[in-house]
Structure formats: structure tokens, C-alpha cells
XYZ file of C-alpha atoms in Angstrom:
430
model
C 0.000 0.000 0.000
C 1.178 3.529 -0.716
C 2.910 4.790 2.438
C 1.110 8.119 2.080
C -2.093 6.296 3.025
C -0.676 5.368 6.418
C 0.183 8.809 7.768
C -3.310 9.996 8.675
C -3.916 13.712 8.503
C -0.240 14.395 7.800
C -0.386 12.821 4.324
C -0.494 14.600 1.008
C -3.862 15.191 -0.690
C -5.339 12.007 -2.122
C -5.631 11.596 -5.887
C -8.749 10.255 -7.576
C -6.974 7.201 -8.975
C -5.349 6.348 -5.624
C -8.712 6.721 -3.903
C -10.376 4.306 -6.307
C -7.609 1.749 -5.857
C -7.776 2.091 -2.074
C -11.557 1.595 -1.856
C -11.404 -1.436 -4.134
C -8.555 -2.938 -2.106
C -10.274 -2.827 1.290
C -13.867 -3.757 0.447
C -13.418 -7.557 0.498
C -11.261 -9.494 2.955
C -11.355 -12.870 1.315
C -11.490 -16.128 3.197
C -13.740 -19.167 3.646
C -17.355 -18.392 4.689
C -18.401 -19.208 8.223
C -18.135 -16.187 10.502
C -21.368 -14.379 11.395
C -22.204 -11.075 13.047
C -25.572 -9.475 13.749
C -26.775 -6.010 14.722
C -30.189 -6.005 16.382
C -31.634 -2.506 16.265
C -34.887 -1.708 18.046
C -37.170 1.203 18.676
C -37.627 1.878 22.395
C -40.935 2.773 24.079
C -42.228 3.812 27.451
C -44.100 0.842 28.910
C -46.967 2.971 30.196
C -47.383 5.082 27.058
C -45.928 3.886 23.757
C -46.625 7.280 22.179
C -44.368 9.098 24.623
C -41.040 10.273 23.149
C -38.064 8.401 24.592
C -34.855 10.359 23.989
C -31.406 8.821 23.768
C -30.493 10.130 27.220
C -33.259 8.136 28.908
C -32.399 4.930 27.054
C -28.706 5.405 27.780
C -29.390 5.976 31.471
C -31.460 2.789 31.663
C -28.834 0.522 30.136
C -26.011 2.220 32.053
C -27.586 1.083 35.324
C -25.438 -2.033 35.068
C -21.721 -1.415 34.908
C -21.080 -4.955 33.710
C -20.328 -5.667 30.035
C -22.968 -7.550 28.083
C -22.726 -11.298 28.763
C -22.427 -12.233 25.097
C -19.758 -9.670 24.298
C -21.963 -7.345 22.251
C -21.772 -3.565 22.205
C -24.620 -1.084 22.698
C -24.889 2.003 20.517
C -27.678 4.484 19.854
C -29.255 5.888 16.728
C -30.323 9.546 16.374
C -33.953 9.049 17.379
C -33.265 6.946 20.468
C -33.151 3.536 18.789
C -30.935 1.060 20.605
C -28.613 -1.251 18.705
C -26.795 -4.307 20.007
C -23.866 -5.261 17.784
C -22.626 -8.761 18.399
C -19.021 -9.720 18.520
C -18.027 -11.559 15.351
C -18.698 -15.252 15.962
C -17.129 -18.290 14.353
C -20.489 -19.783 13.407
C -24.250 -19.331 13.487
C -24.876 -21.178 16.749
C -22.325 -19.048 18.585
C -23.669 -15.688 17.430
C -27.256 -16.677 18.245
C -26.369 -17.848 21.767
C -24.349 -14.708 22.480
C -26.985 -12.331 21.130
C -29.766 -14.085 23.035
C -27.883 -13.421 26.254
C -27.179 -9.798 25.340
C -30.785 -9.073 24.407
C -32.102 -10.636 27.605
C -29.727 -8.534 29.680
C -30.605 -5.301 27.876
C -34.322 -5.992 28.042
C -34.099 -6.468 31.802
C -32.324 -3.130 32.177
C -34.897 -1.373 30.031
C -37.733 -2.908 32.012
C -36.254 -1.602 35.247
C -36.318 1.852 33.649
C -39.953 1.531 32.543
C -38.982 0.937 28.936
C -39.385 -1.844 26.395
C -38.389 -2.741 22.864
C -40.701 -1.870 19.999
C -42.175 -4.556 17.775
C -42.050 -2.963 14.315
C -39.398 -1.431 12.070
C -40.867 2.060 11.651
C -42.443 3.997 14.478
C -46.095 4.390 13.459
C -47.049 7.116 15.923
C -44.220 9.287 17.213
C -42.805 12.003 14.935
C -39.160 11.721 13.842
C -37.207 13.839 16.319
C -33.433 13.663 16.636
C -32.261 13.512 20.244
C -28.646 12.463 19.670
C -26.581 15.630 19.558
C -23.548 15.031 17.348
C -22.277 17.095 14.409
C -22.381 14.017 12.166
C -26.122 13.666 12.673
C -26.785 17.383 12.396
C -25.002 17.404 9.026
C -26.797 14.232 7.981
C -30.173 15.720 8.857
C -29.324 18.885 6.895
C -28.229 16.837 3.873
C -31.304 14.609 3.822
C -33.741 17.480 4.428
C -32.792 18.852 1.006
C -34.716 15.928 -0.534
C -37.733 15.917 1.777
C -38.777 14.181 4.976
C -37.795 10.581 4.224
C -34.218 10.939 5.422
C -35.202 12.370 8.791
C -37.773 9.592 9.220
C -35.149 7.015 8.321
C -32.696 8.450 10.854
C -35.048 8.841 13.791
C -37.960 6.446 13.342
C -36.689 3.224 11.766
C -34.946 0.104 13.004
C -33.308 -2.702 11.075
C -31.756 -6.108 11.544
C -28.293 -6.201 9.967
C -26.429 -9.428 9.324
C -22.749 -9.591 8.428
C -21.182 -12.540 6.620
C -17.759 -13.345 5.236
C -17.054 -11.998 1.774
C -15.847 -15.375 0.501
C -12.816 -16.763 -1.227
C -10.764 -15.072 -3.910
C -11.620 -17.850 -6.347
C -14.449 -19.035 -8.617
C -17.306 -21.143 -7.328
C -20.123 -20.789 -4.810
C -17.762 -19.791 -1.990
C -16.032 -17.156 -4.134
C -16.451 -13.492 -3.232
C -17.797 -12.492 -6.646
C -20.355 -15.293 -6.613
C -21.472 -14.546 -3.060
C -21.824 -10.839 -3.872
C -24.019 -11.635 -6.888
C -26.095 -14.242 -5.063
C -26.737 -11.977 -2.121
C -27.960 -9.177 -4.375
C -30.313 -11.595 -6.124
C -31.660 -12.612 -2.722
C -32.380 -9.079 -1.464
C -36.004 -8.763 -2.719
C -36.911 -11.997 -0.949
C -35.369 -10.770 2.300
C -37.280 -7.472 2.081
C -40.570 -9.228 1.326
C -40.340 -12.239 3.618
C -39.405 -10.192 6.680
C -41.399 -7.006 6.014
C -42.555 -5.605 9.368
C -43.441 -1.924 9.001
C -46.848 -1.520 7.342
C -47.862 1.713 9.102
C -47.071 5.332 8.416
C -48.432 8.063 10.687
C -50.580 5.531 12.516
C -52.410 3.928 9.598
C -51.672 1.363 6.878
C -49.873 3.032 3.990
C -50.245 0.373 1.290
C -46.615 -0.705 1.790
C -45.515 -3.701 3.847
C -42.076 -2.249 4.576
C -42.292 1.483 5.083
C -38.815 1.337 6.570
C -37.460 0.240 3.186
C -39.722 2.783 1.504
C -38.001 5.542 3.474
C -34.574 4.253 2.467
C -35.625 4.215 -1.185
C -36.695 7.862 -0.914
C -33.436 8.961 0.735
C -30.331 10.094 -1.162
C -29.944 7.314 -3.767
C -26.252 8.043 -4.318
C -25.653 6.344 -0.951
C -28.716 4.098 -0.432
C -29.293 2.499 -3.856
C -27.770 -0.880 -4.611
C -24.257 -0.976 -6.003
C -24.663 -1.506 -9.791
C -24.123 -5.021 -11.060
C -20.700 -5.501 -12.635
C -18.225 -8.222 -13.478
C -15.825 -6.740 -10.924
C -17.708 -5.842 -7.705
C -14.608 -4.236 -6.196
C -14.370 -1.692 -8.993
C -18.162 -1.192 -8.966
C -18.055 -0.377 -5.245
C -15.124 1.996 -5.666
C -16.928 3.925 -8.380
C -20.156 3.966 -6.355
C -18.305 5.353 -3.334
C -16.596 8.120 -5.283
C -19.779 9.131 -7.101
C -21.807 9.461 -3.867
C -22.500 12.896 -2.426
C -20.341 13.929 0.498
C -22.632 13.887 3.511
C -20.432 15.677 6.018
C -16.899 16.962 6.483
C -15.595 16.366 10.022
C -14.017 19.417 11.616
C -12.773 20.359 15.065
C -13.733 24.011 14.679
C -16.470 24.375 12.031
C -19.823 22.932 11.030
C -19.680 19.459 9.513
C -22.127 20.403 6.749
C -20.873 19.595 3.249
C -21.456 21.809 0.192
C -24.622 20.854 -1.654
C -24.025 18.540 -4.617
C -20.385 17.796 -3.817
C -19.430 14.188 -4.650
C -16.339 12.515 -3.301
C -15.000 12.279 -6.839
C -15.368 16.020 -7.373
C -13.809 16.699 -3.994
C -10.805 14.615 -5.017
C -10.651 16.688 -8.204
C -10.278 19.855 -6.147
C -13.859 21.142 -5.869
C -14.184 20.829 -2.088
C -13.424 23.347 0.661
C -9.916 21.901 1.052
C -7.930 18.996 -0.417
C -9.419 15.587 0.404
C -7.307 13.139 2.426
C -7.446 9.430 3.142
C -9.120 10.230 6.464
C -11.865 12.035 4.539
C -12.311 9.095 2.196
C -12.451 6.465 4.943
C -14.973 8.555 6.879
C -17.026 9.019 3.709
C -17.277 5.219 3.398
C -19.005 5.087 6.810
C -21.759 7.350 5.467
C -22.719 5.046 2.593
C -25.697 2.739 3.179
C -26.377 0.490 0.166
C -28.456 -2.680 0.651
C -25.209 -4.639 0.842
C -22.214 -2.713 2.154
C -18.777 -4.288 1.677
C -16.689 -3.577 4.764
C -14.191 -6.381 4.304
C -17.222 -8.560 5.050
C -20.737 -8.247 3.579
C -23.151 -6.204 5.689
C -26.803 -6.845 4.771
C -28.930 -3.764 5.455
C -32.384 -4.338 3.895
C -34.143 -6.341 6.614
C -36.795 -4.824 8.882
C -36.371 -5.094 12.634
C -38.399 -8.018 13.933
C -40.575 -8.548 16.983
C -39.530 -10.744 19.890
C -37.186 -13.571 18.986
C -37.824 -13.433 15.237
C -34.395 -11.818 14.766
C -33.063 -15.314 15.453
C -35.052 -16.855 12.618
C -33.957 -14.189 10.176
C -30.291 -14.454 11.136
C -30.374 -18.231 10.836
C -32.182 -18.324 7.514
C -30.063 -15.648 5.845
C -26.875 -17.338 7.004
C -28.107 -20.672 5.688
C -29.015 -19.239 2.295
C -25.523 -17.821 1.900
C -23.192 -20.213 3.740
C -24.735 -23.624 3.073
C -23.841 -24.626 -0.484
C -26.981 -26.690 -1.117
C -29.300 -24.006 0.269
C -27.480 -21.317 -1.731
C -27.970 -23.278 -4.949
C -31.682 -23.767 -4.240
C -32.092 -20.087 -3.376
C -30.444 -19.038 -6.616
C -32.875 -21.239 -8.519
C -35.874 -19.958 -6.549
C -34.902 -16.308 -7.103
C -34.283 -16.578 -10.859
C -37.884 -15.549 -11.792
C -37.428 -12.246 -9.912
C -35.504 -10.999 -12.930
C -38.930 -10.359 -14.492
C -39.580 -7.531 -11.997
C -38.608 -4.059 -13.155
C -37.788 -2.866 -9.621
C -37.612 -5.927 -7.355
C -36.756 -4.225 -4.054
C -39.452 -1.577 -4.438
C -42.003 -4.256 -5.342
C -40.929 -6.313 -2.344
C -41.219 -3.367 0.034
C -44.657 -2.438 -1.257
C -46.310 -5.814 -1.891
C -44.193 -8.285 0.097
C -45.481 -11.828 -0.464
C -48.743 -10.613 -1.966
C -46.722 -10.582 -5.201
C -46.964 -14.196 -6.459
C -43.439 -14.272 -7.897
C -42.030 -13.134 -4.551
C -44.200 -15.568 -2.596
C -42.931 -18.469 -4.684
C -39.301 -17.393 -4.400
C -39.603 -16.824 -0.651
C -41.107 -20.258 -0.031
C -38.356 -21.939 -2.016
C -35.720 -20.027 -0.061
C -37.388 -20.656 3.300
C -37.654 -24.393 2.759
C -34.021 -24.582 1.657
C -32.895 -22.591 4.689
C -34.811 -24.667 7.220
C -33.342 -27.892 5.817
C -29.855 -26.397 6.035
C -29.998 -25.315 9.680
C -28.956 -28.689 11.167
C -25.963 -28.706 8.819
C -24.935 -25.300 10.204
C -25.177 -26.498 13.806
C -28.253 -24.442 14.744
C -29.706 -25.545 18.076
C -33.203 -26.932 18.542
C -34.679 -23.593 19.659
C -33.446 -21.807 16.538
C -34.649 -24.598 14.260
C -38.076 -24.656 15.912
C -38.438 -20.881 15.674
C -37.509 -20.951 12.003
C -40.013 -23.710 11.263
C -42.741 -21.868 13.181
C -41.993 -18.645 11.297
C -42.263 -20.369 7.923
C -45.501 -22.138 8.905
C -47.003 -18.940 10.279
C -45.965 -16.598 7.503
C -44.008 -17.712 4.443
C -45.930 -20.902 3.676
C -49.135 -18.844 3.725
C -47.802 -16.095 1.478
C -47.614 -13.693 4.406
C -45.021 -11.555 6.171
C -45.076 -10.208 9.751
C -46.577 -7.017 8.318
C -49.694 -8.941 7.290
C -50.280 -10.057 10.863
C -49.882 -6.443 11.980
C -52.455 -5.362 9.431
C -54.901 -8.043 10.610
C -54.558 -6.740 14.172
C -55.161 -3.167 13.016
C -58.321 -4.207 11.148
C -59.643 -5.988 14.257
C -58.694 -3.452 16.889
C -57.621 -0.222 15.195
C -54.262 -0.561 16.966
C -50.787 -1.182 15.560
C -49.821 -3.247 18.617
C -51.296 -5.718 21.057
C -51.160 -4.716 24.752
C -48.888 -7.642 25.631
C -46.131 -6.208 23.442
C -45.649 -3.417 25.943
C -45.528 -5.575 29.026
C -42.190 -5.959 30.771
C -40.239 -9.100 29.959
C -41.951 -9.796 26.623
C -38.819 -10.318 24.515
C -38.970 -14.112 24.410
C -42.627 -14.532 25.370
C -43.635 -15.836 21.977
């Protein structure tokens, strides 16, 4: 690597060609699949009144009541609207990450309950307005940038929650375990993941006609950083070009506002159009502000899945891992997803219609059945296997997603939630 890239803020200005080479060189850390990480993000509510705003400070105070680290080794962070995220330590296999994250979630839920708080059950807050309570110049600049396009970005920042799964990039070789093949297969799988696990059918308290309003908000936010990386024979080069062509969201500074000039891309900044010469530090920070459906960070970070209620995060983590890391399941999933090529905008269709779209329902069932059969081969324990089977029986096999059950409840009761979902200790009640 060019030694200039290792001297931090002391280095010379970065050239466009060096920047492209650098981004391409760090996006995939190749190696055999197997490791798994998960980030469980949740909305947080007041137990007595789920419409009451719960700022970051209150959530932080509740979880800080215990000075002990999380038992599974995960780390707690907070999103701008008060959402809590537990990021697991990278685990060697599926069974390990599930066991660790179970323990972490149970510990955090107990702390929240002691503070009169609980986890939310959907992926977009249906009632509370999007209000940023995390005071950091990054988020102030982000809010300013997104507000130029409308309200979707602010809603995304402050009112949504996702389940993110991270998997190994794969080998630097051809075949199903190769990085290029895994990148392509994962992108083909994305519409099924959006549809099968859709869990945000409400917007401003009523059904909106979309099953995943969380994904809808992402689609309406700055597409230079939230759209999928274009398909290409060389995903490394495609990612590098995507990164350089994205708008600069913020420019960190110790003395000034972090707001970036409107319309400035990283490529143009490297060409001398920014407020000062761009450095490697600027480029590496810029990469943290890009949010495509699959983000290559050495590993593959999957970002399209709605937050789930209760223990359903376990099912999703297990099934996605199976569809990527088990060779037989991956082959079956590729076959099941082939008809999705007929859709003009598969992710948008998935977010709007979920499994009400017959082609998505068929693909999802094929993927779900393949995943469930693969779980014993991946060492998943009996609880995970049973939860996955129950999920498929309850939803996928019936052409339904969790959003459909939410909509049924709303039609019966006029409420987005059942009362039991705001009782203390409900995390693993189902």
C-alpha cells in the first residue's frame, strides 16, 4: 500500500486514482465463509405510554444502570432518534452468534424494564414524529443533507430500526464460496429478504399500502448512498466507483460545522472542488456514510431487513446465514430467485407488496424451505430450528409476512400493537 495512506492527517492530498484503488482494495477481505455477526436494532418505548417520546439520554441511562459488560460480548450504541442497537461480537459460526446475542438481548431488556422501557415490535415507528435527540455534528449534518430531498431521510434516521447481518465476503476464487459469486447471489436474494421479513406496514398511525415502510423511506433517501451498487463483473471496482460518485454527507471538523457543500461528490472533492484537499481520512470517513443494501466492509453487511418482533431476529439471522453459507441451500435459493428478474424494480415491489406478489411468494417459499433444511448442517440448536419452522408455517408458507399479521390486528382493533407487546419481559414470550 502507498505509504502516504498510512500517515493519517499528515499525508499529502489524495488523488482520484489512488482513492479508487484504495476503496477497491479494502472492500473484500477474502477467506472461507463461516463467521457471522448481527446487529439487532430496536425502537424503544415507554411501557406505560408507547406514544411518549423516549430520547437517547433516557435509554442510555437505563442501560447504564449495570456497569457490567454484556454477557455475550456485544456492544450497545444508539441511533439519532433513540433507537438502541446491540452489535454482536463476530462469531465463528451461526450457533455461537445466536447464543451470544440471546444473552445480550435478555440482559438489555431487563435493564430497560427496570427503567420503565421496552423494545418496539415494528421497524418504523407508526405514531411518534421523527425527532433527533442524539446531539452530534455528524447527525446534524446528515439531517441537513437529507432534508434537502424531503422528509424521508429524517424519518429514516429517527424512526426506523433494522436487523443487519454480516457474513464473510468469501474466497478469492471461482465457485459458490467465491467473493464475486457470493456478492451476486446476495444481491439476487435481497427482494426476498425485504418481502419475507417485512414488518413496518404503518405510516403516521395507519396502513400506507406498503408492507415495509422502513425500506420505503430508504428508497426515498439520497440514492447516491442508499441504492444498490450496480451489477458488474468486478464488484470491487463497482463499489469503488459507487463510493466516489456518492455525495459527500459531512466533512468532520474540530472548529467548524460538519455540513458539506450541496451537490459535492467525493470524486469532485478529489478533483479539487471541495473546501480543502481531500485526504485518506476524509475518504475512509465518507465510506461510513454510505448505506447500500449490501455494504462491503471487508465482510458483507446486509442492510435491507426490517427489525423483527420478539425472537424473530433469530429466525432471520439463521435463515439468511443458511441461504448464503450452506452450499446446497445457496444453490436452491439461486434457482428460486431466478424468476425475480422479471420484476422491473424488485426491491421496491418487495417493500410495497411483500409476499402478496406471487413471484415473490414463490421465491420466498423456495428459499425458506431450503434454509430450514440447512440449519442442522450449520449447527443451529433446537430452539433456533423450531423458531424458524414456526416462522415459515405462520408466515411464508401462507404467502404472508409479519406485516400482514400487523395489518390483521389493526383491522380488528384499530391498533398497531397488542397490549402484551408493551408488558415488561416480553422479549422471548412468543
